[in-house]
Amino acid sequence: MRSRPVVTLAIVLGLCSTPSLVAIQPSPDPESIEAKTARLAWFREAKFGLFIHWGLYAIPAGEWKGRRIPGIGEWIMNRAKIPVAEYELLARQWNPVKFDAEAWVSLARDAGMKYVVITSKHHDGFALYDSKVSRFDVVDATPSRRDILKELQAACRKLGLPLGFYYSQSQDWHEPGGAGNEWDFGPDLGPDGKERKDYDKYLREKAEPQVRELLTEYGPVALVWFDTPRMMTPERAQRFADLVRTLSPKTLIDGRLGKAGDYVSTGDNVVPGRVQAEAWEVPATINHTWGYRKDDQDWKSPGDIVFKLVDIVSKGGNYLLNVGPMADGVIPPACQDALRTVGRWLKANGEAVYGTGPSPWGEETGEPSSRGAKDLRGNPLFLPHNEWRVTAKPGKLYFTFFQEPRVPFELPPMKNTVKRAYRLADGEEVKVEVENGRPRLVIPRPIFDPTATVVVVEIDGPVVEPLRVADRVATLLGLFTRKAMTAS
Ligand code: H79
């Protein structure tokens, strides 16, 4: 049974745009389940994290030699087929004079985010810290010489936010043995599918020692965020897992190592349709790129971000929302504004998010198309419903409305009785009427906060006891019988 949620997740996602991205793996050995649950406790509470993609690619910012290079900004070396020797020269221009680690972490805190994950090394191979096993890093190769991760680690410690590191374990376009750079070093695989590079040499001499450095010198490391596990056999993935587990047993492993981690990572920007029991996380962009691109200022609105956060949390997941700082070290101001607005909403309504459990129902998130329509990948088309979501804590349900209900809002079926209901942001009582045995909320119009209004419903008993169809029929029959009896 334990593997089912993961399978369902994969089916609902209908993924495969980035085939390697979701770990569809059997659950880990039983001996580790307790340890895993304990490791995951903070992560399951946190719900909302800040992802940061920063590196040399912030300098060209989507443009190379006067040409606009389409696609995600951190892929520019690949998309423009920039030779290593030329890309390396960018390091000489790296001088982020406005970088202020505390400003970044304060932004995360103000946005209501509870953890930070930054690219320690992306596919381009450039490390944002002083690595002893490579000179292609922010201290050895740049005039700035500031150790970005050291400064961030100090800021996160000071402000009390856990810090995790993205690490591209497979792709490293700077190294002849790393995966992905086929323009300088030829194809990773031959026509026979056999590996043609000394990939294990790269793993042994760069990737594994760098992960070791991060875990030992930049700890405590909240999590390691591996990505795109090309050529990651279970044995190779296990070597990384062993490093993490032995050097830092509390550190979480994401879902893209190449074997099951502590939680499932969905595809980039992919939100599953339904509640998932397993811990999971959506990595997502705030515009359309991870690394900064000067031509992408299309920031998601605060309302959109709040919806996505509550939607994800009501399905049991975490939202890891990315920003791409500019080369001078500043996070684009418009994107900061959107995040701070989300933070103000969370200040009043965070009780409906942090530490909550998912929806006790789940049918509210949408339904398969009744006409049997298929999506682009041939999977049954899922039609989401986006009017409201619900999260839960013992004895309490948090209904978040993203638009004004058109009629009094009938609570989903449950055996529990409703004790009272009130608005979360200001504590104002919300009237509960009972009609045909079903309680409904009478929500004053116009709705309090058109972005998202939370109504807390207190129930008897700690958890919702769902009312099955048979129970509902019985209730209705009971009512009819009573009515008939009083009428006669
Ligand atoms: O770090 C971010 C991305 O750089 C990384 N994962 C997130 C968290 C990622 N690596 N690979 N992918 C995402 C899939 C990449 C797909 C594409 Fe492309 C890159 C589409 C366009 C550029 C590869 C190159 C496929 C077409 C061109």
PDB file of C-alpha atoms in Angstrom, residues 167-289:
ATOM      1  CA  TYR A 167      23.618  20.380  -6.076  1.00  0.00           C
ATOM      2  CA  SER A 168      23.692  19.223  -9.709  1.00  0.00           C
ATOM      3  CA  GLN A 169      25.228  15.800  -9.193  1.00  0.00           C
ATOM      4  CA  SER A 170      25.036  14.473 -12.767  1.00  0.00           C
ATOM      5  CA  GLN A 171      25.240  17.374 -15.152  1.00  0.00           C
ATOM      6  CA  ASP A 172      28.436  19.381 -14.967  1.00  0.00           C
ATOM      7  CA  TRP A 173      29.158  21.169 -18.225  1.00  0.00           C
ATOM      8  CA  HIS A 174      32.555  22.339 -16.977  1.00  0.00           C
ATOM      9  CA  GLU A 175      34.029  18.839 -16.588  1.00  0.00           C
ATOM     10  CA  PRO A 176      34.971  16.387 -19.349  1.00  0.00           C
ATOM     11  CA  GLY A 177      33.520  13.552 -17.273  1.00  0.00           C
ATOM     12  CA  GLY A 178      30.336  15.292 -16.151  1.00  0.00           C
ATOM     13  CA  ALA A 179      27.055  14.718 -17.966  1.00  0.00           C
ATOM     14  CA  GLY A 180      25.577  17.194 -20.395  1.00  0.00           C
ATOM     15  CA  ASN A 181      28.341  19.070 -22.201  1.00  0.00           C
ATOM     16  CA  GLU A 182      28.222  17.457 -25.617  1.00  0.00           C
ATOM     17  CA  TRP A 183      29.472  20.551 -27.478  1.00  0.00           C
ATOM     18  CA  ASP A 184      32.954  20.495 -25.910  1.00  0.00           C
ATOM     19  CA  PHE A 185      33.323  16.898 -24.828  1.00  0.00           C
ATOM     20  CA  GLY A 186      31.141  14.862 -27.195  1.00  0.00           C
ATOM     21  CA  PRO A 187      28.083  12.743 -26.443  1.00  0.00           C
ATOM     22  CA  ASP A 188      27.529  11.265 -22.983  1.00  0.00           C
ATOM     23  CA  LEU A 189      26.346   8.012 -24.552  1.00  0.00           C
ATOM     24  CA  GLY A 190      27.336   6.171 -27.715  1.00  0.00           C
ATOM     25  CA  PRO A 191      24.817   4.923 -30.299  1.00  0.00           C
ATOM     26  CA  ASP A 192      24.874   1.649 -28.391  1.00  0.00           C
ATOM     27  CA  GLY A 193      23.674   3.453 -25.263  1.00  0.00           C
ATOM     28  CA  LYS A 194      27.013   2.859 -23.536  1.00  0.00           C
ATOM     29  CA  GLU A 195      28.654   5.656 -21.512  1.00  0.00           C
ATOM     30  CA  ARG A 196      31.522   7.364 -23.311  1.00  0.00           C
ATOM     31  CA  LYS A 197      32.848   9.680 -20.620  1.00  0.00           C
ATOM     32  CA  ASP A 198      34.764   8.971 -17.437  1.00  0.00           C
ATOM     33  CA  TYR A 199      31.685   9.798 -15.427  1.00  0.00           C
ATOM     34  CA  ASP A 200      32.837   7.949 -12.300  1.00  0.00           C
ATOM     35  CA  LYS A 201      36.064   9.946 -12.278  1.00  0.00           C
ATOM     36  CA  TYR A 202      33.976  13.143 -12.261  1.00  0.00           C
ATOM     37  CA  LEU A 203      31.768  11.766  -9.490  1.00  0.00           C
ATOM     38  CA  ARG A 204      34.725  10.638  -7.369  1.00  0.00           C
ATOM     39  CA  GLU A 205      36.867  13.724  -7.927  1.00  0.00           C
ATOM     40  CA  LYS A 206      34.336  16.525  -7.952  1.00  0.00           C
ATOM     41  CA  ALA A 207      30.695  15.786  -7.208  1.00  0.00           C
ATOM     42  CA  GLU A 208      31.118  13.497  -4.199  1.00  0.00           C
ATOM     43  CA  PRO A 209      33.905  15.575  -2.579  1.00  0.00           C
ATOM     44  CA  GLN A 210      31.893  18.746  -3.090  1.00  0.00           C
ATOM     45  CA  VAL A 211      28.798  17.280  -1.446  1.00  0.00           C
ATOM     46  CA  ARG A 212      31.116  16.191   1.376  1.00  0.00           C
ATOM     47  CA  GLU A 213      32.484  19.752   1.691  1.00  0.00           C
ATOM     48  CA  LEU A 214      28.984  21.201   1.841  1.00  0.00           C
ATOM     49  CA  LEU A 215      27.863  18.758   4.519  1.00  0.00           C
ATOM     50  CA  THR A 216      30.945  19.184   6.693  1.00  0.00           C
ATOM     51  CA  GLU A 217      31.839  22.865   6.279  1.00  0.00           C
ATOM     52  CA  TYR A 218      28.513  24.533   5.532  1.00  0.00           C
ATOM     53  CA  GLY A 219      26.278  22.731   7.992  1.00  0.00           C
ATOM     54  CA  PRO A 220      23.829  22.238   9.424  1.00  0.00           C
ATOM     55  CA  VAL A 221      22.484  21.440   5.962  1.00  0.00           C
ATOM     56  CA  ALA A 222      18.686  21.188   6.008  1.00  0.00           C
ATOM     57  CA  LEU A 223      18.506  19.305   2.725  1.00  0.00           C
ATOM     58  CA  VAL A 224      20.396  18.485  -0.438  1.00  0.00           C
ATOM     59  CA  TRP A 225      18.424  19.183  -3.577  1.00  0.00           C
ATOM     60  CA  PHE A 226      19.813  16.877  -6.266  1.00  0.00           C
ATOM     61  CA  ASP A 227      18.540  17.303  -9.836  1.00  0.00           C
ATOM     62  CA  THR A 228      18.328  15.638 -13.275  1.00  0.00           C
ATOM     63  CA  PRO A 229      19.802  12.223 -12.402  1.00  0.00           C
ATOM     64  CA  ARG A 230      21.294  11.330 -15.787  1.00  0.00           C
ATOM     65  CA  MET A 231      23.366   8.139 -15.715  1.00  0.00           C
ATOM     66  CA  MET A 232      22.664   7.884 -11.994  1.00  0.00           C
ATOM     67  CA  THR A 233      22.601   4.146 -11.485  1.00  0.00           C
ATOM     68  CA  PRO A 234      21.249   3.002  -8.123  1.00  0.00           C
ATOM     69  CA  GLU A 235      24.855   2.323  -7.039  1.00  0.00           C
ATOM     70  CA  ARG A 236      26.027   5.826  -7.873  1.00  0.00           C
ATOM     71  CA  ALA A 237      22.989   7.393  -6.255  1.00  0.00           C
ATOM     72  CA  GLN A 238      23.610   5.266  -3.178  1.00  0.00           C
ATOM     73  CA  ARG A 239      27.112   6.737  -2.819  1.00  0.00           C
ATOM     74  CA  PHE A 240      25.576  10.220  -2.479  1.00  0.00           C
ATOM     75  CA  ALA A 241      22.896   8.930  -0.113  1.00  0.00           C
ATOM     76  CA  ASP A 242      25.582   7.285   2.042  1.00  0.00           C
ATOM     77  CA  LEU A 243      27.555  10.541   2.175  1.00  0.00           C
ATOM     78  CA  VAL A 244      24.513  12.451   3.352  1.00  0.00           C
ATOM     79  CA  ARG A 245      23.370   9.826   5.839  1.00  0.00           C
ATOM     80  CA  THR A 246      26.778   9.268   7.437  1.00  0.00           C
ATOM     81  CA  LEU A 247      27.985  12.880   7.525  1.00  0.00           C
ATOM     82  CA  SER A 248      24.673  14.516   8.417  1.00  0.00           C
ATOM     83  CA  PRO A 249      21.889  12.119   9.420  1.00  0.00           C
ATOM     84  CA  LYS A 250      19.261  14.861   9.794  1.00  0.00           C
ATOM     85  CA  THR A 251      19.777  16.254   6.295  1.00  0.00           C
ATOM     86  CA  LEU A 252      16.913  15.525   3.899  1.00  0.00           C
ATOM     87  CA  ILE A 253      17.406  14.241   0.369  1.00  0.00           C
ATOM     88  CA  ASP A 254      14.994  15.499  -2.297  1.00  0.00           C
ATOM     89  CA  GLY A 255      13.331  13.292  -4.925  1.00  0.00           C
ATOM     90  CA  ARG A 256      15.782  13.679  -7.813  1.00  0.00           C
ATOM     91  CA  LEU A 257      18.885  11.883  -6.651  1.00  0.00           C
ATOM     92  CA  GLY A 258      18.309   8.792  -8.770  1.00  0.00           C
ATOM     93  CA  LYS A 259      16.945   6.686  -5.931  1.00  0.00           C
ATOM     94  CA  ALA A 260      14.145   7.404  -3.473  1.00  0.00           C
ATOM     95  CA  GLY A 261      14.901  10.337  -1.207  1.00  0.00           C
ATOM     96  CA  ASP A 262      13.056  11.553   1.869  1.00  0.00           C
ATOM     97  CA  TYR A 263      10.321  13.153  -0.156  1.00  0.00           C
ATOM     98  CA  VAL A 264       8.957  13.247  -3.698  1.00  0.00           C
ATOM     99  CA  SER A 265       9.848  16.148  -5.964  1.00  0.00           C
ATOM    100  CA  THR A 266       7.209  16.870  -8.578  1.00  0.00           C
ATOM    101  CA  GLY A 267       8.173  18.056 -12.046  1.00  0.00           C
ATOM    102  CA  ASP A 268       9.210  21.701 -12.288  1.00  0.00           C
ATOM    103  CA  ASN A 269       6.073  23.825 -11.782  1.00  0.00           C
ATOM    104  CA  VAL A 270       3.862  20.730 -11.675  1.00  0.00           C
ATOM    105  CA  VAL A 271       1.131  20.655  -9.020  1.00  0.00           C
ATOM    106  CA  PRO A 272      -0.601  17.290  -8.609  1.00  0.00           C
ATOM    107  CA  GLY A 273      -4.386  17.246  -8.848  1.00  0.00           C
ATOM    108  CA  ARG A 274      -5.084  15.300  -5.662  1.00  0.00           C
ATOM    109  CA  VAL A 275      -4.033  14.863  -2.035  1.00  0.00           C
ATOM    110  CA  GLN A 276      -0.839  12.788  -1.705  1.00  0.00           C
ATOM    111  CA  ALA A 277       0.057  11.045   1.545  1.00  0.00           C
ATOM    112  CA  GLU A 278       3.831  10.913   0.974  1.00  0.00           C
ATOM    113  CA  ALA A 279       5.837  14.088   1.735  1.00  0.00           C
ATOM    114  CA  TRP A 280       6.304  16.063  -1.471  1.00  0.00           C
ATOM    115  CA  GLU A 281       7.425  19.408  -2.823  1.00  0.00           C
ATOM    116  CA  VAL A 282       6.771  21.480  -5.931  1.00  0.00           C
ATOM    117  CA  PRO A 283       9.778  23.434  -7.209  1.00  0.00           C
ATOM    118  CA  ALA A 284       8.351  26.445  -9.002  1.00  0.00           C
ATOM    119  CA  THR A 285       9.355  29.631 -10.765  1.00  0.00           C
ATOM    120  CA  ILE A 286       7.961  33.066  -9.907  1.00  0.00           C
ATOM    121  CA  ASN A 287       8.275  34.107 -13.563  1.00  0.00           C
ATOM    122  CA  HIS A 288       9.346  31.690 -16.351  1.00  0.00           C
ATOM    123  CA  THR A 289      13.006  31.152 -15.543  1.00  0.00           C
TER     124      THR A 289
END
